[in-house]
């Protein structure tokens, strides 16, 4: 996906050593080296071992961040190189700016200070440092945090559901959660609005794609109406998830990257999920008129299977053609299957 928009963690750059909203950094440790705050008051080898392990983890995290920062050129993230650059890769203040955290706070992180790091900040750092999925997982593991994005896990999609998705081809179908993360999809859906296999797993989210991905946006015939409707649906769904990090990360990212989302979000409109006919402009087969239906996979209205049935004979023929074209393309998904995970 091609976008030059900076991704932040929900705070403004240059705001000092504070972490993002809702996360206050602890004061730098003043206990002796190898001892976490309060450990000296907890006698016993278990406390000392835990403190030593925590310090080792912080130093590994600091070294990893430095190594990733030094390998990225300013040009890779859209920054000017300048004539007097002596630092290999990016400067600390540049990483802080790209991640929307304070420079002092990020410096403390690279110095292995004992400060708290929220999942929002870890997500922003992973994006700013262009980490691949393995590096992202390593970052969260070093920080002793759980990655809330769908890239880290794909729960709720059973083998039976994947088989059903496969059998629905050439009808486009996918499984989404209430946050619009795309958890699984079949071959036709993979090429319905963009080349979904080429999108990083953490970016496979309908809200993100309709607001930031040029190919996806070009395929949606009624783009402005769709963006407003989806913002209203997201606000309705979020009522039960207001304190969950993954939801706050999604809204924060959309606000940072999309003026259209910010405008629609401030309308405070809410809309329940409903079936409707949608029009997509596919680059390979042309205009598609599709009837959208949600099939709920759990009683608490969490994951759902999203299906698109042809609304006319021409669309049915074009879906069959799209599926035939998809079969000819390389499949980076599950070996021997049209399923993507």
Coordinates of C-alpha atoms in Angstrom, one line a residue:
X1 CA 0.0 0.0 0.0
X2 CA 1.3 3.4 -0.9
X3 CA 0.8 6.1 1.5
X4 CA 3.2 8.8 2.7
X5 CA 1.1 9.8 5.7
X6 CA 2.9 9.6 9.0
X7 CA 1.5 7.2 11.5
X8 CA 1.3 8.3 15.1
X9 CA 0.2 7.0 18.4
X10 CA -2.3 9.6 19.2
X11 CA -0.1 12.3 20.7
X12 CA 1.7 15.3 19.2
X13 CA 5.4 15.2 18.4
X14 CA 7.6 17.3 20.6
X15 CA 5.4 17.2 23.7
X16 CA 8.2 16.3 26.0
X17 CA 8.9 13.1 27.8
X18 CA 5.3 12.1 28.4
X19 CA 3.9 8.9 26.8
X20 CA 0.6 9.0 24.9
X21 CA -2.6 10.0 26.5
X22 CA -3.5 7.6 29.3
X23 CA 0.1 6.4 29.8
X24 CA 2.3 8.4 32.2
X25 CA 5.9 7.3 32.2
X26 CA 7.4 6.3 35.5
X27 CA 10.3 8.2 36.8
X28 CA 13.7 6.9 35.8
X29 CA 14.9 4.1 38.1
X30 CA 17.1 5.3 41.0
X31 CA 17.7 1.9 42.5
X32 CA 21.1 0.3 42.0
X33 CA 21.9 -1.2 38.6
X34 CA 20.0 -4.4 38.1
X35 CA 17.3 -3.6 40.5
X36 CA 13.8 -2.5 39.5
X37 CA 11.9 0.1 41.6
X38 CA 10.8 -1.5 44.8
X39 CA 12.8 -4.6 44.3
X40 CA 15.2 -3.7 47.2
X41 CA 12.2 -3.8 49.5
X42 CA 11.3 -7.3 48.4
X43 CA 13.8 -9.7 49.8
X44 CA 14.5 -13.0 48.2
X45 CA 16.1 -14.4 45.1
X46 CA 12.8 -14.4 43.1
X47 CA 12.5 -10.6 43.3
X48 CA 16.2 -10.1 42.4
X49 CA 15.9 -12.5 39.4
X50 CA 12.8 -10.7 38.2
X51 CA 14.5 -7.3 38.5
X52 CA 17.5 -8.6 36.6
X53 CA 15.4 -10.1 33.9
X54 CA 13.5 -6.8 33.5
X55 CA 16.7 -4.9 33.1
X56 CA 18.1 -7.3 30.5
X57 CA 14.8 -7.0 28.6
X58 CA 15.0 -3.2 28.6
X59 CA 18.6 -3.2 27.3
X60 CA 17.7 -5.7 24.6
X61 CA 14.7 -3.4 23.6
X62 CA 17.0 -0.4 23.5
X63 CA 19.6 -2.1 21.4
X64 CA 16.9 -3.4 19.0
X65 CA 15.4 0.1 18.6
X66 CA 18.8 1.6 17.9
X67 CA 19.7 -1.1 15.3
X68 CA 16.4 -0.6 13.5
X69 CA 16.6 3.2 13.5
X70 CA 20.2 3.1 12.1
X71 CA 19.3 1.0 9.1
X72 CA 16.5 3.3 7.8
X73 CA 17.4 6.2 5.5
X74 CA 15.5 9.5 5.7
X75 CA 14.4 9.0 2.1
X76 CA 12.6 5.8 3.0
X77 CA 10.2 7.7 5.3
X78 CA 9.9 10.9 3.3
X79 CA 12.4 13.0 5.2
X80 CA 15.2 15.2 3.7
X81 CA 18.7 14.0 4.2
X82 CA 20.3 17.4 4.8
X83 CA 24.0 18.3 4.2
X84 CA 25.3 17.7 7.8
X85 CA 24.0 14.3 8.6
X86 CA 26.5 12.2 10.5
X87 CA 24.1 9.7 12.2
X88 CA 23.6 6.5 10.3
X89 CA 20.0 6.1 9.4
X90 CA 17.4 8.2 11.3
X91 CA 18.0 10.5 14.2
X92 CA 16.2 9.9 17.5
X93 CA 14.2 13.1 17.1
X94 CA 13.1 11.9 13.7
X95 CA 11.8 8.6 15.1
X96 CA 10.1 10.5 17.9
X97 CA 8.4 12.8 15.3
X98 CA 7.3 9.9 13.1
X99 CA 5.9 8.1 16.2
X100 CA 4.3 11.2 17.7
X101 CA 6.0 10.8 21.0
X102 CA 8.3 13.2 22.9
X103 CA 12.0 13.2 22.0
X104 CA 13.2 13.0 25.6
X105 CA 10.8 10.1 26.2
X106 CA 12.1 8.2 23.2
X107 CA 15.7 8.9 24.2
X108 CA 15.0 7.4 27.6
X109 CA 13.6 4.3 25.8
X110 CA 16.9 3.9 23.9
X111 CA 18.8 4.4 27.1
X112 CA 17.0 1.4 28.7
X113 CA 15.3 3.6 31.3
X114 CA 12.6 2.0 33.4
X115 CA 9.6 3.6 31.8
X116 CA 6.2 2.3 30.8
X117 CA 5.4 1.7 27.1
X118 CA 1.8 1.5 25.9
X119 CA 0.8 -0.8 23.0
X120 CA -0.2 2.4 21.1
X121 CA 3.4 3.6 21.2
X122 CA 4.8 0.2 20.3
X123 CA 2.5 0.1 17.3
X124 CA 3.6 3.6 16.2
X125 CA 7.3 2.7 16.6
X126 CA 6.8 -0.5 14.6
X127 CA 5.3 1.6 11.8
X128 CA 7.9 4.4 12.0
X129 CA 10.7 1.9 11.9
X130 CA 9.2 -0.1 9.0
X131 CA 9.3 -3.4 11.0
X132 CA 8.3 -6.5 9.2
X133 CA 5.9 -9.0 11.0
X134 CA 8.7 -10.9 12.7
X135 CA 10.4 -7.7 13.9
X136 CA 7.1 -6.4 15.1
X137 CA 6.5 -9.5 17.1
X138 CA 10.0 -9.3 18.6
X139 CA 9.4 -5.7 19.6
X140 CA 6.2 -6.5 21.5
X141 CA 7.9 -9.5 23.1
X142 CA 10.8 -7.5 24.3
X143 CA 8.4 -4.9 25.8
X144 CA 6.4 -7.7 27.5
X145 CA 3.3 -6.6 25.7
X146 CA 0.5 -8.2 23.7
X147 CA 0.1 -7.0 20.1
X148 CA -3.6 -6.2 19.7
X149 CA -3.6 -6.1 15.9
X150 CA -5.0 -8.9 13.7
X151 CA -1.4 -9.5 12.3
X152 CA -0.4 -11.1 15.6
X153 CA -3.2 -13.7 15.7
X154 CA -6.3 -14.8 13.8
X155 CA -8.7 -16.0 16.3
X156 CA -12.3 -17.1 15.7
X157 CA -11.7 -18.5 12.2
X158 CA -12.1 -22.2 12.2
X159 CA -11.0 -24.6 9.5
X160 CA -14.7 -25.2 8.7
X161 CA -15.2 -21.4 8.2
X162 CA -12.1 -21.3 5.9
X163 CA -13.5 -24.2 3.9
X164 CA -16.8 -22.4 3.6
X165 CA -15.1 -19.3 2.3
X166 CA -13.3 -21.4 -0.3
X167 CA -16.5 -23.0 -1.5
X168 CA -18.2 -19.6 -1.9
X169 CA -15.8 -18.7 -4.8
X170 CA -16.5 -17.1 -7.3
X171 CA -18.7 -15.1 -4.8
X172 CA -16.4 -12.7 -2.9
X173 CA -16.4 -13.4 0.9
X174 CA -14.3 -12.6 3.9
X175 CA -14.5 -12.8 7.7
X176 CA -14.3 -9.6 9.6
X177 CA -14.5 -8.7 13.3
X178 CA -16.5 -5.7 14.6
X179 CA -13.4 -3.5 14.2
X180 CA -13.4 -4.2 10.5
X181 CA -10.1 -6.3 10.6
X182 CA -10.1 -8.7 7.7
X183 CA -9.3 -12.1 9.3
X184 CA -9.7 -14.4 6.3
X185 CA -10.9 -14.2 2.7
X186 CA -11.2 -16.2 -0.5
X187 CA -9.6 -15.8 -3.8
X188 CA -12.3 -13.6 -5.4
X189 CA -12.4 -11.2 -2.5
X190 CA -8.6 -11.0 -2.6
X191 CA -8.9 -9.2 -5.9
X192 CA -12.2 -7.4 -5.5
X193 CA -11.1 -4.0 -4.5
X194 CA -7.3 -4.3 -4.5
X195 CA -4.5 -6.8 -4.4
X196 CA -5.2 -7.8 -0.8
X197 CA -2.3 -10.3 -0.6
X198 CA 0.1 -7.4 -1.1
X199 CA -1.3 -5.5 1.9
X200 CA 0.6 -6.1 5.2
X201 CA -1.6 -8.1 7.6
X202 CA -1.7 -5.3 10.1
X203 CA -3.2 -3.0 7.5
X204 CA -5.9 -5.4 6.3
X205 CA -8.7 -3.4 7.8
X206 CA -11.7 -2.0 5.8
X207 CA -11.7 1.3 7.6
X208 CA -7.9 1.8 7.0
X209 CA -8.1 0.7 3.4
X210 CA -11.1 2.9 2.4
X211 CA -9.4 5.9 3.9
X212 CA -5.8 5.4 2.9
X213 CA -5.3 2.9 0.0
X214 CA -5.6 4.5 -3.5
X215 CA -6.6 1.3 -5.3
X216 CA -9.3 0.4 -2.7
X217 CA -10.6 4.0 -2.8
X218 CA -10.7 4.0 -6.6
X219 CA -12.8 0.8 -6.6
X220 CA -15.6 2.2 -4.4
X221 CA -18.1 3.9 -6.6
X222 CA -19.8 6.0 -3.9
X223 CA -16.7 6.8 -1.9
X224 CA -17.8 9.8 0.2
X225 CA -21.1 8.1 1.1
X226 CA -19.3 4.9 2.0
X227 CA -16.7 6.6 4.2
X228 CA -19.4 8.5 6.2
X229 CA -21.5 5.3 6.6
X230 CA -18.5 3.3 7.8
X231 CA -17.5 5.9 10.3
X232 CA -21.0 5.8 11.7
X233 CA -20.9 2.0 11.9
X234 CA -17.5 2.1 13.7
X235 CA -18.8 4.6 16.3
X236 CA -21.8 2.3 16.9
X237 CA -19.6 -0.7 17.3
X238 CA -17.1 1.0 19.5
X239 CA -19.6 1.8 22.3
X240 CA -18.8 -1.6 23.8
X241 CA -15.0 -1.3 23.4
X242 CA -14.1 2.2 24.5
X243 CA -11.2 1.2 26.7
X244 CA -9.7 -1.4 24.5
X245 CA -6.2 -0.5 23.1
X246 CA -6.8 -1.9 19.6
X247 CA -9.9 0.2 19.1
X248 CA -8.2 3.3 20.4
X249 CA -5.2 2.6 18.1
X250 CA -7.5 2.3 15.1
X251 CA -9.4 5.5 15.7
X252 CA -6.1 7.4 16.5
X253 CA -4.5 6.2 13.3
X254 CA -7.5 7.1 11.2
X255 CA -7.7 10.6 12.7
X256 CA -4.0 11.1 11.9
X257 CA -4.2 9.8 8.3
X258 CA -7.5 10.8 7.0
X259 CA -9.2 14.3 7.0
X260 CA -12.4 12.6 5.7
X261 CA -12.5 10.3 8.7
X262 CA -11.9 13.2 11.2
X263 CA -14.8 15.1 9.7
X264 CA -17.2 12.1 9.7
X265 CA -16.1 11.0 13.1
X266 CA -17.0 14.4 14.6
X267 CA -20.5 14.1 13.3
X268 CA -21.3 11.5 16.1
X269 CA -23.5 9.6 13.7
X270 CA -24.3 5.9 14.5
X271 CA -25.7 3.3 12.1
X272 CA -26.4 -0.4 12.7
X273 CA -25.1 -3.0 10.3
X274 CA -27.5 -3.7 7.4
X275 CA -27.5 -5.4 4.0
X276 CA -27.4 -3.3 0.9
X277 CA -26.4 -3.3 -2.7
X278 CA -22.9 -1.9 -3.4
X279 CA -21.2 -0.9 -6.5
X280 CA -17.5 -1.6 -7.1
X281 CA -15.3 -0.6 -10.1
X282 CA -12.9 -3.6 -10.5
X283 CA -9.8 -2.8 -12.6
X284 CA -9.9 -6.2 -14.3
X285 CA -13.6 -6.9 -15.1
X286 CA -15.4 -3.6 -14.7
X287 CA -18.5 -2.5 -12.8
X288 CA -19.9 -4.9 -10.3
X289 CA -23.4 -4.6 -8.6
X290 CA -23.3 -6.7 -5.4
X291 CA -25.7 -7.5 -2.6
X292 CA -23.8 -7.3 0.7
X293 CA -24.8 -9.6 3.5
X294 CA -23.4 -10.2 7.0
X295 CA -23.6 -13.7 8.4
X296 CA -22.8 -13.6 12.2
X297 CA -20.5 -16.3 13.4
X298 CA -21.1 -15.8 17.1
X299 CA -24.1 -14.9 19.3
X300 CA -22.3 -11.8 20.7
X301 CA -22.0 -10.3 17.2
X302 CA -18.3 -10.4 17.1
X303 CA -16.8 -12.0 13.9
X304 CA -19.0 -12.1 10.8
X305 CA -18.8 -13.5 7.4
X306 CA -19.2 -10.8 4.8
X307 CA -20.6 -12.1 1.4
X308 CA -21.3 -10.3 -1.9
X309 CA -23.8 -11.9 -4.2
X310 CA -24.3 -10.7 -7.8
X311 CA -27.3 -8.4 -8.2
X312 CA -27.5 -9.1 -11.9
X313 CA -26.5 -11.6 -14.6
X314 CA -23.7 -9.4 -15.9
X315 CA -22.1 -9.1 -12.5
X316 CA -22.3 -12.9 -12.1
X317 CA -20.4 -13.4 -15.3
X318 CA -17.8 -10.8 -14.3
X319 CA -17.3 -12.5 -10.9
X320 CA -16.7 -15.8 -12.7
X321 CA -14.1 -14.0 -14.9
X322 CA -12.5 -12.4 -11.9
X323 CA -12.2 -15.8 -10.1
X324 CA -10.7 -17.3 -13.2
X325 CA -8.1 -14.5 -13.4
X326 CA -7.4 -15.0 -9.7
X327 CA -6.6 -18.7 -10.2
X328 CA -3.9 -17.7 -12.7
X329 CA -2.1 -15.4 -10.2
X330 CA 0.5 -16.6 -7.7
X331 CA -1.0 -17.6 -4.4
X332 CA 1.1 -16.5 -1.3
X333 CA -1.6 -17.8 1.0
X334 CA -2.2 -21.3 2.2
X335 CA -0.6 -23.9 0.0
X336 CA -3.0 -25.7 -2.2
X337 CA -6.0 -23.5 -1.3
X338 CA -7.5 -20.2 -2.4
X339 CA -7.8 -19.2 1.3
X340 CA -5.9 -16.3 2.7
X341 CA -5.3 -16.2 6.5

